[in-house]
């Protein structure tokens, strides 16, 4: 019995005293462009996952083929912005002015789009699967919905539930 307790104590000391290698976590802090003046800035093809663009001026900015998964664009101005082929999966694009923006072939899976303005937008081939929109937005977007997303193969009308 004393031998068993001694072995347990010895094992406990060994486990307690032997250093374990630290686990490295590959995490970089998201980029923050909140409240920035980025009109006409070229972000095309860039990886901007989880980037923060809240309250930013992104008028005429170019996000062609950019990776914006999980990005926060809340309350930004994106008038005439180019988002052709951009991946906005799980992004927050609420209260954004998208007047005249190009969302053609964009992926907007599970994207929060409440209270965003879609006047004169190009949504040909955009995928809105499980995006969060209100009924008025869906009705407006269904009037101009056409095409099939080249990456997901989903028809724009089907993704909006038209």
PDB file of C-alpha atoms in Angstrom:
ATOM      1  CA  UNK A   1       0.000   0.000   0.000  1.00  0.00           C
ATOM      2  CA  UNK A   2       2.815   2.412   0.875  1.00  0.00           C
ATOM      3  CA  UNK A   3       4.545   1.421  -2.354  1.00  0.00           C
ATOM      4  CA  UNK A   4       1.413   2.294  -4.399  1.00  0.00           C
ATOM      5  CA  UNK A   5       1.039   5.684  -2.656  1.00  0.00           C
ATOM      6  CA  UNK A   6       4.740   6.375  -3.188  1.00  0.00           C
ATOM      7  CA  UNK A   7       4.475   5.600  -6.908  1.00  0.00           C
ATOM      8  CA  UNK A   8       1.405   7.851  -7.268  1.00  0.00           C
ATOM      9  CA  UNK A   9       3.253  10.661  -5.456  1.00  0.00           C
ATOM     10  CA  UNK A  10       6.358  10.187  -7.624  1.00  0.00           C
ATOM     11  CA  UNK A  11       4.248  10.167 -10.798  1.00  0.00           C
ATOM     12  CA  UNK A  12       2.476  13.354  -9.659  1.00  0.00           C
ATOM     13  CA  UNK A  13       5.799  15.102  -9.032  1.00  0.00           C
ATOM     14  CA  UNK A  14       7.118  14.058 -12.443  1.00  0.00           C
ATOM     15  CA  UNK A  15       3.994  15.282 -14.225  1.00  0.00           C
ATOM     16  CA  UNK A  16       3.978  18.532 -12.257  1.00  0.00           C
ATOM     17  CA  UNK A  17       7.688  19.279 -12.825  1.00  0.00           C
ATOM     18  CA  UNK A  18       8.185  18.228 -16.441  1.00  0.00           C
ATOM     19  CA  UNK A  19       7.665  21.233 -18.691  1.00  0.00           C
ATOM     20  CA  UNK A  20       5.203  20.876 -21.541  1.00  0.00           C
ATOM     21  CA  UNK A  21       5.721  22.760 -24.769  1.00  0.00           C
ATOM     22  CA  UNK A  22       3.479  25.794 -25.149  1.00  0.00           C
ATOM     23  CA  UNK A  23       0.733  25.431 -27.698  1.00  0.00           C
ATOM     24  CA  UNK A  24       1.116  28.077 -30.359  1.00  0.00           C
ATOM     25  CA  UNK A  25      -2.140  29.497 -31.613  1.00  0.00           C
ATOM     26  CA  UNK A  26      -2.078  30.840 -35.148  1.00  0.00           C
ATOM     27  CA  UNK A  27      -4.237  33.917 -34.601  1.00  0.00           C
ATOM     28  CA  UNK A  28      -3.661  37.340 -35.969  1.00  0.00           C
ATOM     29  CA  UNK A  29      -5.704  40.298 -34.858  1.00  0.00           C
ATOM     30  CA  UNK A  30      -8.243  41.401 -37.439  1.00  0.00           C
ATOM     31  CA  UNK A  31      -7.513  44.484 -39.475  1.00  0.00           C
ATOM     32  CA  UNK A  32      -9.353  47.573 -38.315  1.00  0.00           C
ATOM     33  CA  UNK A  33     -10.427  50.309 -40.712  1.00  0.00           C
ATOM     34  CA  UNK A  34     -13.268  51.677 -38.589  1.00  0.00           C
ATOM     35  CA  UNK A  35     -14.195  55.299 -39.260  1.00  0.00           C
ATOM     36  CA  UNK A  36     -11.560  55.450 -42.035  1.00  0.00           C
ATOM     37  CA  UNK A  37     -11.727  57.464 -45.261  1.00  0.00           C
ATOM     38  CA  UNK A  38     -11.097  54.755 -47.863  1.00  0.00           C
ATOM     39  CA  UNK A  39     -12.970  56.069 -50.867  1.00  0.00           C
ATOM     40  CA  UNK A  40     -11.590  54.633 -54.143  1.00  0.00           C
ATOM     41  CA  UNK A  41      -9.179  52.350 -52.225  1.00  0.00           C
ATOM     42  CA  UNK A  42      -8.226  49.116 -54.021  1.00  0.00           C
ATOM     43  CA  UNK A  43      -8.754  46.000 -51.864  1.00  0.00           C
ATOM     44  CA  UNK A  44      -9.199  43.677 -54.862  1.00  0.00           C
ATOM     45  CA  UNK A  45      -8.149  40.076 -54.298  1.00  0.00           C
ATOM     46  CA  UNK A  46      -7.074  40.725 -50.703  1.00  0.00           C
ATOM     47  CA  UNK A  47      -7.707  38.465 -47.718  1.00  0.00           C
ATOM     48  CA  UNK A  48      -9.702  40.616 -45.309  1.00  0.00           C
ATOM     49  CA  UNK A  49     -11.274  37.935 -43.122  1.00  0.00           C
ATOM     50  CA  UNK A  50     -12.830  39.414 -39.983  1.00  0.00           C
ATOM     51  CA  UNK A  51     -11.634  42.905 -40.950  1.00  0.00           C
ATOM     52  CA  UNK A  52     -13.461  45.799 -39.300  1.00  0.00           C
ATOM     53  CA  UNK A  53     -14.819  48.540 -41.589  1.00  0.00           C
ATOM     54  CA  UNK A  54     -17.557  49.986 -39.333  1.00  0.00           C
ATOM     55  CA  UNK A  55     -18.629  53.542 -40.161  1.00  0.00           C
ATOM     56  CA  UNK A  56     -16.020  53.751 -42.918  1.00  0.00           C
ATOM     57  CA  UNK A  57     -16.281  55.713 -46.151  1.00  0.00           C
ATOM     58  CA  UNK A  58     -15.788  53.028 -48.815  1.00  0.00           C
ATOM     59  CA  UNK A  59     -17.327  54.983 -51.661  1.00  0.00           C
ATOM     60  CA  UNK A  60     -16.125  53.587 -55.015  1.00  0.00           C
ATOM     61  CA  UNK A  61     -13.754  51.173 -53.222  1.00  0.00           C
ATOM     62  CA  UNK A  62     -12.724  48.079 -55.157  1.00  0.00           C
ATOM     63  CA  UNK A  63     -13.276  44.733 -53.376  1.00  0.00           C
ATOM     64  CA  UNK A  64     -13.292  42.574 -56.532  1.00  0.00           C
ATOM     65  CA  UNK A  65     -12.667  38.920 -55.556  1.00  0.00           C
ATOM     66  CA  UNK A  66     -11.750  39.952 -51.980  1.00  0.00           C
ATOM     67  CA  UNK A  67     -12.156  37.516 -49.083  1.00  0.00           C
ATOM     68  CA  UNK A  68     -14.397  39.381 -46.636  1.00  0.00           C
ATOM     69  CA  UNK A  69     -15.668  36.355 -44.706  1.00  0.00           C
ATOM     70  CA  UNK A  70     -16.739  37.484 -41.240  1.00  0.00           C
ATOM     71  CA  UNK A  71     -15.918  41.134 -41.967  1.00  0.00           C
ATOM     72  CA  UNK A  72     -17.826  43.924 -40.235  1.00  0.00           C
ATOM     73  CA  UNK A  73     -18.983  46.675 -42.602  1.00  0.00           C
ATOM     74  CA  UNK A  74     -21.799  48.025 -40.414  1.00  0.00           C
ATOM     75  CA  UNK A  75     -23.028  51.565 -41.084  1.00  0.00           C
ATOM     76  CA  UNK A  76     -20.471  52.182 -43.835  1.00  0.00           C
ATOM     77  CA  UNK A  77     -20.978  54.076 -47.070  1.00  0.00           C
ATOM     78  CA  UNK A  78     -20.289  51.802 -50.046  1.00  0.00           C
ATOM     79  CA  UNK A  79     -21.866  53.855 -52.814  1.00  0.00           C
ATOM     80  CA  UNK A  80     -20.667  52.560 -56.214  1.00  0.00           C
ATOM     81  CA  UNK A  81     -18.297  50.066 -54.538  1.00  0.00           C
ATOM     82  CA  UNK A  82     -17.165  47.109 -56.611  1.00  0.00           C
ATOM     83  CA  UNK A  83     -17.794  43.817 -54.771  1.00  0.00           C
ATOM     84  CA  UNK A  84     -17.820  41.615 -57.885  1.00  0.00           C
ATOM     85  CA  UNK A  85     -16.946  38.036 -56.871  1.00  0.00           C
ATOM     86  CA  UNK A  86     -16.259  39.022 -53.244  1.00  0.00           C
ATOM     87  CA  UNK A  87     -16.893  36.438 -50.527  1.00  0.00           C
ATOM     88  CA  UNK A  88     -18.959  38.053 -47.769  1.00  0.00           C
ATOM     89  CA  UNK A  89     -19.965  34.837 -45.995  1.00  0.00           C
ATOM     90  CA  UNK A  90     -21.021  35.566 -42.391  1.00  0.00           C
ATOM     91  CA  UNK A  91     -20.219  39.264 -42.805  1.00  0.00           C
ATOM     92  CA  UNK A  92     -22.131  42.075 -41.113  1.00  0.00           C
ATOM     93  CA  UNK A  93     -23.293  44.436 -43.841  1.00  0.00           C
ATOM     94  CA  UNK A  94     -26.126  46.056 -41.896  1.00  0.00           C
ATOM     95  CA  UNK A  95     -27.161  49.694 -42.340  1.00  0.00           C
ATOM     96  CA  UNK A  96     -24.797  50.031 -45.330  1.00  0.00           C
ATOM     97  CA  UNK A  97     -25.506  52.356 -48.260  1.00  0.00           C
ATOM     98  CA  UNK A  98     -24.846  50.191 -51.330  1.00  0.00           C
ATOM     99  CA  UNK A  99     -26.313  52.632 -53.898  1.00  0.00           C
ATOM    100  CA  UNK A 100     -24.978  51.765 -57.339  1.00  0.00           C
ATOM    101  CA  UNK A 101     -22.725  48.993 -55.977  1.00  0.00           C
ATOM    102  CA  UNK A 102     -21.690  45.949 -58.003  1.00  0.00           C
ATOM    103  CA  UNK A 103     -22.525  42.753 -56.075  1.00  0.00           C
ATOM    104  CA  UNK A 104     -22.466  40.565 -59.178  1.00  0.00           C
ATOM    105  CA  UNK A 105     -21.206  37.020 -58.535  1.00  0.00           C
ATOM    106  CA  UNK A 106     -20.683  37.881 -54.829  1.00  0.00           C
ATOM    107  CA  UNK A 107     -21.196  35.258 -52.126  1.00  0.00           C
ATOM    108  CA  UNK A 108     -23.395  36.526 -49.292  1.00  0.00           C
ATOM    109  CA  UNK A 109     -24.079  33.275 -47.424  1.00  0.00           C
ATOM    110  CA  UNK A 110     -25.546  33.953 -43.962  1.00  0.00           C
ATOM    111  CA  UNK A 111     -24.649  37.631 -44.314  1.00  0.00           C
ATOM    112  CA  UNK A 112     -26.467  40.148 -42.112  1.00  0.00           C
ATOM    113  CA  UNK A 113     -27.912  42.778 -44.485  1.00  0.00           C
ATOM    114  CA  UNK A 114     -30.721  44.363 -42.444  1.00  0.00           C
ATOM    115  CA  UNK A 115     -31.473  48.038 -43.111  1.00  0.00           C
ATOM    116  CA  UNK A 116     -28.941  48.204 -45.958  1.00  0.00           C
ATOM    117  CA  UNK A 117     -29.900  50.205 -49.049  1.00  0.00           C
ATOM    118  CA  UNK A 118     -29.766  48.448 -52.449  1.00  0.00           C
ATOM    119  CA  UNK A 119     -30.713  51.231 -54.872  1.00  0.00           C
ATOM    120  CA  UNK A 120     -29.439  50.543 -58.425  1.00  0.00           C
ATOM    121  CA  UNK A 121     -27.233  47.587 -57.356  1.00  0.00           C
ATOM    122  CA  UNK A 122     -26.070  44.874 -59.730  1.00  0.00           C
ATOM    123  CA  UNK A 123     -26.804  41.482 -58.131  1.00  0.00           C
ATOM    124  CA  UNK A 124     -26.515  39.267 -61.221  1.00  0.00           C
ATOM    125  CA  UNK A 125     -25.222  35.891 -60.058  1.00  0.00           C
ATOM    126  CA  UNK A 126     -25.022  36.889 -56.380  1.00  0.00           C
ATOM    127  CA  UNK A 127     -25.687  34.119 -53.845  1.00  0.00           C
ATOM    128  CA  UNK A 128     -27.833  35.290 -50.891  1.00  0.00           C
ATOM    129  CA  UNK A 129     -28.360  31.804 -49.377  1.00  0.00           C
ATOM    130  CA  UNK A 130     -29.501  32.173 -45.744  1.00  0.00           C
ATOM    131  CA  UNK A 131     -28.697  35.903 -45.776  1.00  0.00           C
ATOM    132  CA  UNK A 132     -30.602  37.953 -43.218  1.00  0.00           C
ATOM    133  CA  UNK A 133     -32.825  40.424 -45.045  1.00  0.00           C
ATOM    134  CA  UNK A 134     -36.229  41.903 -44.306  1.00  0.00           C
ATOM    135  CA  UNK A 135     -39.222  41.311 -46.593  1.00  0.00           C
ATOM    136  CA  UNK A 136     -39.029  44.726 -48.244  1.00  0.00           C
ATOM    137  CA  UNK A 137     -35.364  44.157 -49.160  1.00  0.00           C
ATOM    138  CA  UNK A 138     -36.138  40.708 -50.579  1.00  0.00           C
ATOM    139  CA  UNK A 139     -39.018  42.108 -52.638  1.00  0.00           C
ATOM    140  CA  UNK A 140     -36.775  44.867 -54.022  1.00  0.00           C
ATOM    141  CA  UNK A 141     -33.901  42.492 -54.811  1.00  0.00           C
ATOM    142  CA  UNK A 142     -36.177  39.889 -56.440  1.00  0.00           C
ATOM    143  CA  UNK A 143     -37.204  42.496 -59.029  1.00  0.00           C
ATOM    144  CA  UNK A 144     -33.623  42.608 -60.352  1.00  0.00           C
ATOM    145  CA  UNK A 145     -32.404  39.082 -59.459  1.00  0.00           C
ATOM    146  CA  UNK A 146     -30.897  37.025 -62.272  1.00  0.00           C
ATOM    147  CA  UNK A 147     -28.016  34.705 -63.037  1.00  0.00           C
ATOM    148  CA  UNK A 148     -26.145  31.894 -61.331  1.00  0.00           C
ATOM    149  CA  UNK A 149     -23.177  32.293 -59.000  1.00  0.00           C
ATOM    150  CA  UNK A 150     -20.050  30.963 -60.721  1.00  0.00           C
ATOM    151  CA  UNK A 151     -18.545  29.629 -57.481  1.00  0.00           C
ATOM    152  CA  UNK A 152     -21.553  28.123 -55.686  1.00  0.00           C
ATOM    153  CA  UNK A 153     -23.755  27.264 -58.685  1.00  0.00           C
ATOM    154  CA  UNK A 154     -26.789  28.771 -56.935  1.00  0.00           C
ATOM    155  CA  UNK A 155     -29.303  30.898 -58.839  1.00  0.00           C
ATOM    156  CA  UNK A 156     -29.722  34.384 -57.406  1.00  0.00           C
ATOM    157  CA  UNK A 157     -33.532  34.140 -57.460  1.00  0.00           C
ATOM    158  CA  UNK A 158     -33.453  30.809 -55.592  1.00  0.00           C
ATOM    159  CA  UNK A 159     -31.041  32.144 -52.968  1.00  0.00           C
ATOM    160  CA  UNK A 160     -33.435  35.015 -52.250  1.00  0.00           C
ATOM    161  CA  UNK A 161     -36.498  32.786 -52.195  1.00  0.00           C
ATOM    162  CA  UNK A 162     -38.168  34.728 -55.037  1.00  0.00           C
TER     163      UNK A 162
END
